[in-house]
Amino acid sequence: MPFRNIFISKPSYLSIDRGQLVIRQGVNNYTANLEDLSTLVIENRESTITAYTISQLAENQIATYVCDARHIPNGVLLPFCCHSRHLKALSSQISMSCNLKQQLWQTIIKNKIDNQAFVLHAYKKENIEMLQHYVNQVEIGDCTNIEARAAMCYFDSLFDKNTFGVAFSRKDDCFVNDALNYGYAIVRGMIARTLVAFGYEPSLGLFHSSELNAFNLADDIIEPFRPFVDLYIFKLLKKYTQLDSDCKQKIFSLVEYEIKIDNEKFNLSTAIERYIVGFNQSVEQSCDKLSRVRLGVLRLHSIV
């Protein structure tokens, strides 16, 4: 099972040698077995990678990210049709009923808001009861948009004036939003990679349906995982005030932390895979089989 995650912040030359990813940085060479590699972030824009290396990363289903001028992940390499029954999975996805999509979206949003309440409780914030009340108000398809009301209440409480001294908004151009977006982008790419590995088309969403978005389904699936990123980022605010290289490496390390799926503990990558197994069962059996994402105390996942 893949367990290694690599973050490249210095100019590097990436190639493959006998099943090993070789990272050359000046006179220094570093290697990693492709079979052990789960995630690769190429943050440095002066780095070079061979076409064969890109092909091997895709073949081994390694989520590979590149970053924009602000060093925020803006692209991810996805394996193409690596599932043996891609057409069957895609056909089932296209044939999903509107009712099933709405049921799954209701489950996803209830799980998300419940996890948001956990984050507020973990950091002794207000409005926990309000979020728990919102959980019970989510209707099928969330037709009354409880998600938006819960999000406003949640972020106002988590990043209150006692934290920053000023009001916070998710629309602000600030370090906190940059850090959150960095974490979300990493998780989003991991989800898209896993969806493709199961034979699904990530642009065909349950709720999200933008024609300009190649990751609508990933943006659906990520929702119950977003509070996990929030929980992790909030802890980093005590140490960092800008999204520098050290901070980005710390954010990237969230993939090593523990998360629960159906009361079993996994690292983030495996938890995402387990969650998408539930999505796959939902599609195949035409009923809600989604697992529940549960947060806990931030703890590095031990590899046995």
Coordinates of C-alpha atoms in Angstrom, one line a residue:
M1 CA 0.0 0.0 0.0
P2 CA 1.4 3.4 -1.0
F3 CA 2.5 5.5 2.1
R4 CA 5.2 8.0 1.0
N5 CA 4.4 11.6 0.1
I6 CA 7.0 13.9 -1.4
F7 CA 7.1 17.7 -1.5
I8 CA 9.6 19.3 -3.9
S9 CA 10.4 22.9 -3.0
K10 CA 13.9 23.2 -4.6
P11 CA 14.8 23.1 -8.4
S12 CA 14.9 19.4 -9.3
Y13 CA 15.3 17.0 -12.2
L14 CA 12.9 14.1 -12.0
S15 CA 13.4 10.8 -13.8
I16 CA 12.9 7.1 -13.5
D17 CA 15.6 4.4 -13.0
R18 CA 14.6 0.8 -12.5
G19 CA 11.3 1.4 -10.9
Q20 CA 12.6 4.2 -8.7
L21 CA 11.7 7.9 -8.9
V22 CA 15.0 9.8 -9.0
I23 CA 15.1 13.4 -7.8
R24 CA 18.3 15.2 -8.7
Q25 CA 18.9 18.4 -6.8
G26 CA 22.4 19.8 -7.7
V27 CA 24.9 17.2 -6.7
N28 CA 22.4 15.3 -4.5
N29 CA 20.2 12.4 -5.7
Y30 CA 17.2 11.1 -3.8
T31 CA 15.2 8.0 -4.7
A32 CA 11.7 6.6 -3.9
N33 CA 10.1 3.4 -4.9
L34 CA 7.1 4.1 -7.2
E35 CA 5.1 1.4 -5.5
D36 CA 5.5 3.2 -2.1
L37 CA 4.6 6.6 -3.4
S38 CA 1.1 8.0 -2.9
T39 CA 1.4 11.8 -3.5
L40 CA 3.9 14.1 -5.2
V41 CA 3.8 17.9 -5.1
I42 CA 6.2 19.8 -7.4
E43 CA 6.0 23.2 -5.9
N44 CA 9.2 24.6 -7.4
R45 CA 8.5 26.0 -10.9
E46 CA 12.1 25.5 -12.1
S47 CA 11.9 21.8 -11.8
T48 CA 12.1 19.5 -14.9
I49 CA 10.4 16.1 -15.3
T50 CA 10.7 13.6 -18.2
A51 CA 7.7 12.4 -20.2
Y52 CA 8.5 8.8 -19.2
T53 CA 8.4 9.9 -15.6
I54 CA 5.0 11.5 -16.1
S55 CA 3.8 8.2 -17.7
Q56 CA 5.1 6.1 -14.9
L57 CA 3.5 8.3 -12.2
A58 CA 0.2 8.0 -14.0
E59 CA 0.5 4.2 -14.4
N60 CA 1.2 3.9 -10.7
Q61 CA -1.8 6.1 -9.8
I62 CA 0.4 8.6 -8.0
A63 CA -1.4 11.9 -7.4
T64 CA 1.1 14.4 -8.9
Y65 CA 0.5 18.2 -8.3
V66 CA 2.0 21.3 -10.0
C67 CA 1.6 24.8 -8.5
D68 CA 0.8 28.2 -9.8
A69 CA 2.8 31.5 -9.3
R70 CA 1.4 31.7 -5.8
H71 CA 2.6 28.2 -5.1
I72 CA -0.9 26.9 -4.7
P73 CA -1.7 23.5 -6.4
N74 CA -3.5 24.3 -9.7
G75 CA -3.1 21.0 -11.6
V76 CA -3.1 17.3 -10.9
L77 CA -2.0 14.4 -13.1
L78 CA -4.7 11.7 -13.3
P79 CA -4.4 8.2 -14.6
F80 CA -6.5 7.6 -17.8
C81 CA -8.9 4.7 -17.8
C82 CA -6.8 2.6 -15.4
H83 CA -9.9 0.7 -14.2
S84 CA -10.5 -2.6 -15.9
R85 CA -14.2 -1.9 -16.3
H86 CA -14.1 1.8 -17.0
L87 CA -17.1 1.8 -19.4
K88 CA -19.3 -0.1 -16.9
A89 CA -18.5 2.3 -14.1
L90 CA -19.0 5.3 -16.3
S91 CA -22.3 3.9 -17.6
S92 CA -23.6 3.3 -14.1
Q93 CA -22.5 6.8 -13.1
I94 CA -24.4 8.4 -16.0
S95 CA -27.5 6.3 -15.2
M96 CA -27.7 7.4 -11.6
S97 CA -31.2 8.6 -10.8
C98 CA -31.8 12.1 -9.6
N99 CA -33.3 10.8 -6.4
L100 CA -30.2 8.8 -5.6
K101 CA -28.0 11.8 -6.2
Q102 CA -30.1 13.9 -3.9
Q103 CA -30.0 11.2 -1.2
L104 CA -26.2 11.0 -1.4
W105 CA -25.9 14.8 -1.3
Q106 CA -28.1 14.9 1.8
T107 CA -25.8 12.4 3.5
I108 CA -22.7 14.2 2.4
I109 CA -23.9 17.6 3.8
K110 CA -25.1 16.2 7.1
N111 CA -21.7 14.5 7.5
K112 CA -19.9 17.8 6.7
I113 CA -21.9 19.9 9.1
D114 CA -21.5 17.3 11.9
N115 CA -17.7 17.4 11.3
Q116 CA -17.8 21.2 11.4
A117 CA -19.4 21.0 14.8
F118 CA -16.6 18.7 15.9
V119 CA -14.0 21.3 14.9
L120 CA -15.8 24.0 16.9
H121 CA -15.9 21.7 19.9
A122 CA -12.2 20.8 19.5
Y123 CA -11.2 24.5 19.7
K124 CA -13.8 25.4 22.3
K125 CA -15.7 27.7 20.0
E126 CA -19.4 28.9 20.1
N127 CA -22.4 27.8 18.1
I128 CA -21.8 24.0 18.3
E129 CA -25.5 23.4 19.2
M130 CA -26.6 25.6 16.2
L131 CA -24.6 23.4 13.8
Q132 CA -26.0 20.2 15.4
H133 CA -29.4 21.7 14.9
Y134 CA -28.6 22.3 11.3
V135 CA -27.6 18.7 10.8
N136 CA -31.2 17.6 11.5
Q137 CA -32.6 20.3 9.1
V138 CA -30.8 19.0 6.0
E139 CA -33.4 17.7 3.6
I140 CA -33.0 15.4 0.6
G141 CA -30.8 17.3 -2.0
D142 CA -30.4 20.1 0.7
C143 CA -33.1 22.0 -1.2
T144 CA -33.2 24.7 1.5
N145 CA -29.4 25.2 1.3
I146 CA -28.7 24.5 5.0
E147 CA -25.0 24.0 3.9
A148 CA -24.6 27.7 3.2
R149 CA -26.2 28.8 6.5
A150 CA -24.1 26.3 8.5
A151 CA -20.9 27.4 6.7
M152 CA -21.5 31.1 7.6
C153 CA -22.1 30.2 11.2
Y154 CA -19.1 27.8 11.3
F155 CA -16.5 30.1 9.8
D156 CA -17.7 33.1 11.9
S157 CA -17.3 31.0 15.0
L158 CA -14.0 29.3 14.1
F159 CA -12.2 32.4 12.9
D160 CA -13.8 34.9 15.2
K161 CA -12.5 38.3 16.2
N162 CA -10.7 36.7 19.2
T163 CA -8.6 34.8 16.8
F164 CA -7.6 37.6 14.4
G165 CA -8.9 40.8 15.9
V166 CA -10.9 41.4 12.7
A167 CA -13.9 39.8 11.0
F168 CA -13.0 36.9 8.7
S169 CA -14.6 35.9 5.4
R170 CA -13.9 33.1 3.1
K171 CA -13.8 35.7 0.3
D172 CA -10.8 37.6 1.9
D173 CA -7.4 37.6 0.2
C174 CA -5.4 36.5 3.2
F175 CA -3.0 33.9 4.6
V176 CA -5.8 31.9 6.3
N177 CA -7.7 31.4 3.0
D178 CA -4.5 30.7 1.1
A179 CA -3.7 28.0 3.6
L180 CA -7.2 26.5 3.6
N181 CA -7.2 26.5 -0.2
Y182 CA -3.8 24.9 -0.3
G183 CA -5.1 22.0 1.9
Y184 CA -8.3 21.7 0.0
A185 CA -6.5 21.5 -3.3
I186 CA -4.4 18.6 -2.1
V187 CA -7.4 16.6 -0.8
R188 CA -9.4 17.4 -4.0
G189 CA -6.6 16.0 -6.2
M190 CA -6.4 12.9 -4.1
I191 CA -10.1 12.4 -4.4
A192 CA -10.1 13.0 -8.2
R193 CA -7.2 10.5 -8.6
T194 CA -9.1 7.8 -6.6
L195 CA -12.4 8.4 -8.5
V196 CA -10.6 7.8 -11.8
A197 CA -8.9 4.7 -10.4
F198 CA -12.5 3.4 -9.7
G199 CA -13.5 4.2 -13.3
Y200 CA -15.5 7.3 -12.7
E201 CA -15.6 10.6 -14.6
P202 CA -14.8 13.3 -12.0
S203 CA -16.5 16.0 -14.1
L204 CA -20.0 14.4 -13.6
G205 CA -21.1 15.5 -10.2
L206 CA -24.0 14.8 -7.8
F207 CA -24.6 18.5 -6.9
H208 CA -21.8 20.5 -8.5
S209 CA -22.5 20.7 -12.3
S210 CA -20.4 23.5 -13.7
E211 CA -19.5 23.0 -17.4
L212 CA -16.2 24.7 -16.7
N213 CA -15.3 22.4 -13.8
A214 CA -13.4 19.1 -14.6
F215 CA -13.8 18.0 -10.9
N216 CA -17.5 18.4 -10.1
L217 CA -17.7 15.0 -8.5
A218 CA -14.5 15.5 -6.5
D219 CA -16.0 18.8 -5.2
D220 CA -19.0 16.8 -4.0
I221 CA -17.0 14.0 -2.3
I222 CA -14.6 16.5 -0.6
E223 CA -17.3 18.1 1.5
P224 CA -17.1 15.9 4.6
F225 CA -13.3 16.0 4.4
R226 CA -13.1 19.8 4.4
P227 CA -13.5 20.2 8.2
F228 CA -10.5 17.9 8.5
V229 CA -8.4 20.4 6.6
D230 CA -9.9 23.2 8.8
L231 CA -9.0 21.4 12.0
Y232 CA -5.4 21.0 10.8
I233 CA -4.9 24.5 9.5
F234 CA -6.3 26.2 12.6
K235 CA -3.7 24.4 14.6
L236 CA -0.9 25.8 12.3
L237 CA -2.1 29.4 12.8
K238 CA -0.3 29.5 16.2
K239 CA 3.0 29.0 14.4
Y240 CA 2.6 30.5 10.9
T241 CA 1.5 33.9 9.6
Q242 CA 2.4 33.4 5.9
L243 CA 2.2 30.7 3.4
D244 CA 6.0 30.2 3.0
S245 CA 7.8 27.0 2.0
D246 CA 7.9 25.6 5.5
C247 CA 4.2 26.2 6.1
K248 CA 3.3 24.5 2.8
Q249 CA 5.3 21.5 3.7
K250 CA 3.5 21.3 7.0
I251 CA 0.1 21.6 5.2
F252 CA 1.1 18.9 2.8
S253 CA 1.9 16.6 5.8
L254 CA -1.8 16.5 6.6
V255 CA -1.9 13.4 4.3
E256 CA -0.1 11.5 7.0
Y257 CA -2.7 12.2 9.7
E258 CA -5.4 9.9 11.0
I259 CA -9.0 10.0 10.1
K260 CA -11.9 7.6 10.8
I261 CA -14.1 5.8 8.3
D262 CA -16.8 3.7 9.9
N263 CA -14.9 3.8 13.2
E264 CA -11.7 2.4 11.6
K265 CA -8.6 4.6 11.5
F266 CA -6.7 5.3 8.3
N267 CA -4.4 7.9 6.8
L268 CA -6.1 10.4 4.6
S269 CA -5.3 8.7 1.3
T270 CA -6.7 5.3 2.5
A271 CA -9.7 7.0 4.1
I272 CA -10.5 8.6 0.8
E273 CA -10.3 5.3 -0.9
R274 CA -12.6 3.6 1.7
Y275 CA -15.1 6.5 1.3
I276 CA -15.2 6.1 -2.5
V277 CA -15.7 2.3 -2.0
G278 CA -19.0 3.3 -0.4
F279 CA -19.8 5.7 -3.2
N280 CA -19.1 2.8 -5.7
Q281 CA -21.4 0.5 -3.8
S282 CA -24.1 3.3 -3.8
V283 CA -23.8 3.6 -7.6
E284 CA -23.9 -0.2 -8.2
Q285 CA -26.7 -0.9 -5.8
S286 CA -28.7 2.3 -6.4
C287 CA -29.0 3.1 -2.7
D288 CA -27.1 5.2 -0.1
K289 CA -24.0 3.2 1.0
L290 CA -21.7 6.1 1.8
S291 CA -19.5 5.7 4.8
R292 CA -19.2 8.3 7.6
V293 CA -16.2 10.5 7.8
R294 CA -15.3 11.1 11.5
L295 CA -12.7 13.5 12.9
G296 CA -10.7 12.9 16.0
V297 CA -7.7 14.3 17.8
L298 CA -5.0 15.2 15.2
R299 CA -2.6 12.2 15.3
L300 CA -0.1 10.9 12.8
H301 CA -1.2 7.6 11.4
S302 CA 1.0 4.7 12.4
I303 CA 2.1 2.4 9.6
V304 CA 2.0 -1.2 10.9

